[in-house]
CSV table of C-alpha atoms and ligand atoms in Angstrom, one decimal:
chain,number,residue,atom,x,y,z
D,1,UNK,CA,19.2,175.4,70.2
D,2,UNK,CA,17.0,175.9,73.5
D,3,UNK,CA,13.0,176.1,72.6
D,4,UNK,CA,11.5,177.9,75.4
D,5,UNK,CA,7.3,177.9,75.3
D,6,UNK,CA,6.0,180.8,77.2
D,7,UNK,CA,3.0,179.9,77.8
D,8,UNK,CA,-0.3,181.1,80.9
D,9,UNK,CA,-3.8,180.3,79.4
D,10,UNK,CA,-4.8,183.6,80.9
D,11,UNK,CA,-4.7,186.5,78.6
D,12,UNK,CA,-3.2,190.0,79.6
D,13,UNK,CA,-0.3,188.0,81.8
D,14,UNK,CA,2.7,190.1,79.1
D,15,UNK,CA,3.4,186.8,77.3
D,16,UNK,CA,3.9,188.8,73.8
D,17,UNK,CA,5.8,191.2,76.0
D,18,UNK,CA,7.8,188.8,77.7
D,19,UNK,CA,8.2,187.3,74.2
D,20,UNK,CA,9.3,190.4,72.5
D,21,UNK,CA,11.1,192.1,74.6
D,22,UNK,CA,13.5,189.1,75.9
D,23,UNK,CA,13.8,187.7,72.9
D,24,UNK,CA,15.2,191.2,72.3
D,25,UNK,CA,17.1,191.4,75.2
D,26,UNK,CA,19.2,188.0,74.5
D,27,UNK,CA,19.7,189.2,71.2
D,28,UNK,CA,21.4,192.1,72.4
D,29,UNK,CA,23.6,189.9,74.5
D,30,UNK,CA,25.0,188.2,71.5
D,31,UNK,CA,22.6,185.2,71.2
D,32,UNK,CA,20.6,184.4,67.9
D,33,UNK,CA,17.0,184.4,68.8
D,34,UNK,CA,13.9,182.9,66.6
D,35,UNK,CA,10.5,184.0,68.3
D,36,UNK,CA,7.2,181.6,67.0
D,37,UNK,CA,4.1,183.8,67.3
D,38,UNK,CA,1.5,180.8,67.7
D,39,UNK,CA,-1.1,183.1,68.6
D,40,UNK,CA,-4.1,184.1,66.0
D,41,UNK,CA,-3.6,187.8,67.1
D,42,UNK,CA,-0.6,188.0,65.6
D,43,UNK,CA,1.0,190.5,68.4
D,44,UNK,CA,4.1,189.3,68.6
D,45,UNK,CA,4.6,189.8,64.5
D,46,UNK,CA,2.9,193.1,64.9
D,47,UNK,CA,5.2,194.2,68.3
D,48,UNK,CA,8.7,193.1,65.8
D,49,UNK,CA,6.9,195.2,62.7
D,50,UNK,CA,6.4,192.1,60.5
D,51,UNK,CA,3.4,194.0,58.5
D,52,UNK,CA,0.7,191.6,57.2
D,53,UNK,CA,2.4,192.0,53.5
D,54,UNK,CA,5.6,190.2,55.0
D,55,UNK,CA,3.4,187.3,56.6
D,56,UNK,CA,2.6,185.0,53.3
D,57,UNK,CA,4.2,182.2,55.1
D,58,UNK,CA,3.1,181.7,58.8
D,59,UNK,CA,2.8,179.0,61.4
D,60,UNK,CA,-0.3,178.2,60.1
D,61,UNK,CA,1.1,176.6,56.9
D,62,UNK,CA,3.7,175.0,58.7
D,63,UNK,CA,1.7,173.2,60.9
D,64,UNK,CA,-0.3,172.1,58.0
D,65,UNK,CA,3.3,171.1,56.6
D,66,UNK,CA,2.0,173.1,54.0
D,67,UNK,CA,5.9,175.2,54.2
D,68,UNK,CA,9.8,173.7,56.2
D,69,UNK,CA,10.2,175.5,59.3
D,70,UNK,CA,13.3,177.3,57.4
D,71,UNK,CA,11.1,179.1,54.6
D,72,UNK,CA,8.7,180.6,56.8
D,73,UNK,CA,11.6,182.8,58.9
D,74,UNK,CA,11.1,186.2,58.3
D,75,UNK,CA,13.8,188.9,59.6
D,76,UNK,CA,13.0,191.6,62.0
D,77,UNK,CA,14.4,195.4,62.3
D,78,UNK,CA,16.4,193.8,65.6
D,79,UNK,CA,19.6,192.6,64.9
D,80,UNK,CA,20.1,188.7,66.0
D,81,UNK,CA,16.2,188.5,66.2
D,82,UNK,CA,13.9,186.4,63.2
D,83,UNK,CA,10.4,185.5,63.4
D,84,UNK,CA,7.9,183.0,62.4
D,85,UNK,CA,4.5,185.1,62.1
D,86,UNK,CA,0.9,184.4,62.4
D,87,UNK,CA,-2.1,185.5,61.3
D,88,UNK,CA,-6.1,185.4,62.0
D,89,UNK,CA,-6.0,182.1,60.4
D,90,UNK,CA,-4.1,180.2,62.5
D,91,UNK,CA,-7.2,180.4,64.7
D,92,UNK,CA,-8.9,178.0,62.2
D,93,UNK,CA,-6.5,175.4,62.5
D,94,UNK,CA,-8.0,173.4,65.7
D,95,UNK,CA,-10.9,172.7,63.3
D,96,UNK,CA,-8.5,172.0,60.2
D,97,UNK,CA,-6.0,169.5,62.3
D,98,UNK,CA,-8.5,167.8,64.2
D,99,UNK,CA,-8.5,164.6,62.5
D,100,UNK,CA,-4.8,164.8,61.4
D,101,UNK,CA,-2.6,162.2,62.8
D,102,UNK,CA,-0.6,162.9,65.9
D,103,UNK,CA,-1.7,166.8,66.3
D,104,UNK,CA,-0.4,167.8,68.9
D,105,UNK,CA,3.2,166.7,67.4
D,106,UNK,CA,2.9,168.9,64.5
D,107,UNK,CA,5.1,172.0,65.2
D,108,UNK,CA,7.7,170.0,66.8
D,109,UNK,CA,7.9,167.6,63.6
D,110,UNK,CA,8.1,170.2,61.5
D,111,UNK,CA,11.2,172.4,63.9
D,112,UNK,CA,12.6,169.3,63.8
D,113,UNK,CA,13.5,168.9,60.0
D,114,UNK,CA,17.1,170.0,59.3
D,115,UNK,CA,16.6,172.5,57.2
D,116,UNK,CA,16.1,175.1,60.6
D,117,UNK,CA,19.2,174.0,62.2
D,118,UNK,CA,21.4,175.8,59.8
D,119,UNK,CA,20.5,178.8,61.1
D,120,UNK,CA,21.9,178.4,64.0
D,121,UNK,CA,19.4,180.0,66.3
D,122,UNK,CA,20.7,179.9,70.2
D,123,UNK,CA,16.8,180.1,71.4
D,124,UNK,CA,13.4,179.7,70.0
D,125,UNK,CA,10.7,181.3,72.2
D,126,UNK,CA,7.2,180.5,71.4
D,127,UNK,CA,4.3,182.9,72.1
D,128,UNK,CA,1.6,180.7,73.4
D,129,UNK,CA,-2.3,182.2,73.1
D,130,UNK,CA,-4.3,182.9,75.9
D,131,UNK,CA,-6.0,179.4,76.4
D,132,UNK,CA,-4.7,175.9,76.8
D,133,UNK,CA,-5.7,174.5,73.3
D,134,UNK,CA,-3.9,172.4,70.3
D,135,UNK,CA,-1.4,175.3,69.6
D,136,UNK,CA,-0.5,175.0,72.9
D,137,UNK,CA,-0.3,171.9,73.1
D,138,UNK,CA,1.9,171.9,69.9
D,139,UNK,CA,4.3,174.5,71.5
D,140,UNK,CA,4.6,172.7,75.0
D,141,UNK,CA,5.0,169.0,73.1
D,142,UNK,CA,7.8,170.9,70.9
D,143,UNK,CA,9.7,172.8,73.8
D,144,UNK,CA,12.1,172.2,75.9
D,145,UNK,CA,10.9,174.0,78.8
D,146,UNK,CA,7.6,176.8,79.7
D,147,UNK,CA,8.6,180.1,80.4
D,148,UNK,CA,5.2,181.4,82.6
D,149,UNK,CA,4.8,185.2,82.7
D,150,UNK,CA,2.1,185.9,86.3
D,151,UNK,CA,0.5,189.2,86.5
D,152,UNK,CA,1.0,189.8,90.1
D,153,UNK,CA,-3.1,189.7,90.7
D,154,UNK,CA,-5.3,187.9,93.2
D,155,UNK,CA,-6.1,184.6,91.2
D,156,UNK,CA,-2.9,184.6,89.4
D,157,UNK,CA,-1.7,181.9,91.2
D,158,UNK,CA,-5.4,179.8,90.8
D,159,UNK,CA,-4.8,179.6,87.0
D,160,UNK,CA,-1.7,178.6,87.6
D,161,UNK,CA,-2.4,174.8,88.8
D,162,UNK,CA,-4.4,174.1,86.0
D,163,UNK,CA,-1.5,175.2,83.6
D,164,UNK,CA,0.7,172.6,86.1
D,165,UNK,CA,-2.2,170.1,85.5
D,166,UNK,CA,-1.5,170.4,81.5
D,167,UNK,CA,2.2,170.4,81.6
D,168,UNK,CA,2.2,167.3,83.7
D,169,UNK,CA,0.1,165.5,81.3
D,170,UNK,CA,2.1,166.5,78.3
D,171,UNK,CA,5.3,165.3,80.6
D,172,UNK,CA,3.4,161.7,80.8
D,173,UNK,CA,2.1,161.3,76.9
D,174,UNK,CA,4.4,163.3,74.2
D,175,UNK,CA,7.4,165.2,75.9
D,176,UNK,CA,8.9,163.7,79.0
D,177,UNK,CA,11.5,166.2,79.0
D,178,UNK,CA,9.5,169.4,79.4
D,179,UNK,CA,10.7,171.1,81.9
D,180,UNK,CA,9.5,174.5,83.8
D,181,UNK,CA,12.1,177.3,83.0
D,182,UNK,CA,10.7,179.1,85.6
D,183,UNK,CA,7.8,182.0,86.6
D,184,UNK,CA,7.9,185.8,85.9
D,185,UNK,CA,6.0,188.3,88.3
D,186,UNK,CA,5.1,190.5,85.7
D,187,UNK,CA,3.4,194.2,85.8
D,188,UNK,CA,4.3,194.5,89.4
D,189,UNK,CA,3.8,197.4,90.9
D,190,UNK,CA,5.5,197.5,94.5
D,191,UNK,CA,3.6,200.1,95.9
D,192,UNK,CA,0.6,198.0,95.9
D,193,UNK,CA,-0.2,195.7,99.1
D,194,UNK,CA,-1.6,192.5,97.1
D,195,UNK,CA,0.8,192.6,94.2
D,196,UNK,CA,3.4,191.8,97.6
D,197,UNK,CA,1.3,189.4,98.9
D,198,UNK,CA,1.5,187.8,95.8
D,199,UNK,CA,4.7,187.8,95.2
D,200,UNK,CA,6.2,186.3,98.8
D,201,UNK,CA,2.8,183.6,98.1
D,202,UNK,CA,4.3,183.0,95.1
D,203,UNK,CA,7.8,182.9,96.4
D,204,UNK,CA,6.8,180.6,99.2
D,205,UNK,CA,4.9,178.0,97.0
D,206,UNK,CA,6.8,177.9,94.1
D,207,UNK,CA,10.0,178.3,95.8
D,208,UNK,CA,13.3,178.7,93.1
D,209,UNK,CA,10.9,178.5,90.2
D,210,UNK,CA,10.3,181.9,90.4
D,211,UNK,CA,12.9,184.7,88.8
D,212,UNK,CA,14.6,186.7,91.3
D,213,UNK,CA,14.0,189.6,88.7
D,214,UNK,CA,10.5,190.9,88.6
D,215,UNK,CA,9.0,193.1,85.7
D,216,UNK,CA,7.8,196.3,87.0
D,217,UNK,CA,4.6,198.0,85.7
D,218,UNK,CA,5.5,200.7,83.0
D,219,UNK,CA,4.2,202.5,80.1
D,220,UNK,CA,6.9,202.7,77.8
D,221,UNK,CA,6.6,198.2,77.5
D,222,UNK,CA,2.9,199.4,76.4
D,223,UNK,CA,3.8,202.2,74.3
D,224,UNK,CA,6.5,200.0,72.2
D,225,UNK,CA,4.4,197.5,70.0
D,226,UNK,CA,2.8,200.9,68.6
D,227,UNK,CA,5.9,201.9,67.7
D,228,UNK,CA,6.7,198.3,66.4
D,229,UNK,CA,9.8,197.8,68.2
D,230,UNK,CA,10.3,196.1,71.0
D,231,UNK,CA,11.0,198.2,74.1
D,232,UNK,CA,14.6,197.6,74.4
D,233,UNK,CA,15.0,200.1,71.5
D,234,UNK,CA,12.4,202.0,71.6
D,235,UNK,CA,13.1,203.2,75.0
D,236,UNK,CA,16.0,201.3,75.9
D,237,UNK,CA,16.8,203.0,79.1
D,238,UNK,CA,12.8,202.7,80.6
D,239,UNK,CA,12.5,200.7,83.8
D,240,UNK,CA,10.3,198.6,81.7
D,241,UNK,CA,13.5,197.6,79.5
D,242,UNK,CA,15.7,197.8,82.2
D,243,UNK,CA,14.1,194.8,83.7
D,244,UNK,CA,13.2,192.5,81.1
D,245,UNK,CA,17.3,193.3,80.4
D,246,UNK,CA,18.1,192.2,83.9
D,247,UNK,CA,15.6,189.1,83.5
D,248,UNK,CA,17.4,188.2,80.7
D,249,UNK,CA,20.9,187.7,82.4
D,250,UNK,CA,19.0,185.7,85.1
D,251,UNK,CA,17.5,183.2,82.2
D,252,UNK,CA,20.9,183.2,80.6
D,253,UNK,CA,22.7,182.6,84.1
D,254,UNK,CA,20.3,180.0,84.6
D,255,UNK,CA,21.2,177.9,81.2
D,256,UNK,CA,24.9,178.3,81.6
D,257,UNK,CA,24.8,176.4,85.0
D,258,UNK,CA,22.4,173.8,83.4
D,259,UNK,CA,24.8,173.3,80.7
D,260,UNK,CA,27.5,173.4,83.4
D,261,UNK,CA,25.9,170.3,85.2
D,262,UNK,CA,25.4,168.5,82.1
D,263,UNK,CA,29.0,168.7,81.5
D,264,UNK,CA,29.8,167.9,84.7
D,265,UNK,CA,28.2,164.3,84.4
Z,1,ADP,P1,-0.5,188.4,76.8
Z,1,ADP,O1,0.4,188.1,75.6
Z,1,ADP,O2,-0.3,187.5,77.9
Z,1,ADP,O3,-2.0,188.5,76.4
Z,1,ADP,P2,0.5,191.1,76.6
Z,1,ADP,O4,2.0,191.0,76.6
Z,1,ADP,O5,-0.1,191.4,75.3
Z,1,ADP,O6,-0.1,189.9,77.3
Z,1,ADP,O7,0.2,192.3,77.7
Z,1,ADP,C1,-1.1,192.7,77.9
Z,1,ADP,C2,-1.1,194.2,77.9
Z,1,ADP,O8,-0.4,194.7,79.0
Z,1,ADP,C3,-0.5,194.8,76.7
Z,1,ADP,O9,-1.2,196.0,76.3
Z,1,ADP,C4,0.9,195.2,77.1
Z,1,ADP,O10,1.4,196.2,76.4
Z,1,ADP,C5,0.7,195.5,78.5
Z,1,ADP,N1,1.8,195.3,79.4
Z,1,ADP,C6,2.5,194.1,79.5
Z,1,ADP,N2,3.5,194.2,80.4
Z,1,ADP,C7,3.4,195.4,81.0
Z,1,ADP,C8,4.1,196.1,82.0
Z,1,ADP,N3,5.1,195.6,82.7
Z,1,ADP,N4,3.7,197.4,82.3
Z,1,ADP,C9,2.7,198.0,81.6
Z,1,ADP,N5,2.0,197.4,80.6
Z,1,ADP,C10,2.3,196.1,80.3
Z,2,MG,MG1,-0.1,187.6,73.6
């Protein structure tokens, strides 16, 4: 089981997209896929169609340890895809967990209890909110690596060292491990002059870390969550779907040579 943060404290970047509609993707492809919404707004929950009635449990109580991992799951209208929702409250809970020991550790205790396990999920992607607080935290101190979505935009890549700053730090105190899965252009649109100059800046600074695959800017991945699907079904032959599809294969080509080289010795 491979838990994949994807995290960019900016909001707007297609995080929940990224979220929903690989999650979606590598479902498709075979793979069992658990997404964690661990953002207030709840988008991710609303993009799958997880209605507020289904959302008694969320990360919120587990977090409190209020609820295992395991009973808060809920199933989506994907096949191969479940889903651990949020809701409003979960944007009380740097107030409520401030003085509970080791905070940050929290979400990873509680995925770590065996009860999850059983389930079998290949990947656990976790929707980070727009801001680099204690749920963040949580997600990138349970991970094992930070998938960062980049809306190709002047700035983008300002934002982006202080996100490096914080994953650096939480490699040096609680998860030495965490690694950077790698950086998604995202709402590109190849017509226009800066979103090329910030790509091949990007490309040039950043080097391998960013996917090959870039997410083009289309309507359909905007249209979906109102349909509460992801895009993959709703319009499954969009450019929008197309791409996160192709992204997809890149993560999971990525991950099988990992493995590979572990194996290897
Ligand atoms: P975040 O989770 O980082 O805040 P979202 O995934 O919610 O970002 O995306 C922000 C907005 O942009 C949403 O309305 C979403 O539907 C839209 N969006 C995301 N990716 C694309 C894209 N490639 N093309 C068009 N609209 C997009
Ligand atoms: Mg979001």
């Amino acid at each position: 089981m491979k838990i994949v943060a994807i995290a960019n404290q900016k909001g707007g970047v297609a995080k929940t997209t990224t979220a929903i509609n690989l999650a979606a993707s590598l479902a498709e492809a075979g793979h069992r896929v658990l997404v964690i919404d661990m953002d207030p707004q709840g988008n991710a929950s609303t993009g799958f169609g997880i209605g507020l009635d289904q959302r008694q449990l969320t990360v919120y109580d587990l977090l409190l340890g209020d609820v295992s991992a395991e009973a808060a799951v809920v199933e989506t209208e994907t096949e191969r895809v479940w889903l651990i929702p949020a809701t409003t409250e979960l944007s009380s809970s740097d107030v409520q967990l401030f003085n509970v020991n080791k905070r940050s550790f929290l979400l990873k205790d509680s995925l770590a209890a065996t009860g999850l396990k059983a389930q079998r999920f290949d990947f656990v992607l976790i929707d980070c909110p727009p801001s680099l607080n204690l749920l963040t935290v949580n997600a990138l101190v349970a991970a094992d690596s930070v998938l960062i979505p980049l809306q190709s935009e002047f700035f983008a890549l300002e934002g982006l060292s202080q996100l490096m700053l914080t994953i650096r730090e939480i490699r040096q105190t609680a998860n030495p491990a965490l690694r950077v899965e790698g950086i998604l252009l995202t709402m590109h649109d190849q017509r226009n002059n800066l979103a090329q100059q910030v790509e091949s800046d990007a490309r040039d600074t950043l080097g391998d870390l960013v996917y090959q695959t870039v997410i083009p800017r289309n309507v359909r991945l905007s249209e979906a969550p109102s349909y509460a699907m992801p895009a993959i079904s709703y319009d499954s032959t969009s450019k929008g779907a197309m791409a996160y599809r192709a992204f997809a294969q890149e993560f999971l080509r990525n991950n099988n040579n990992l493995q590979k080289v572990e194996a290897d010795g």
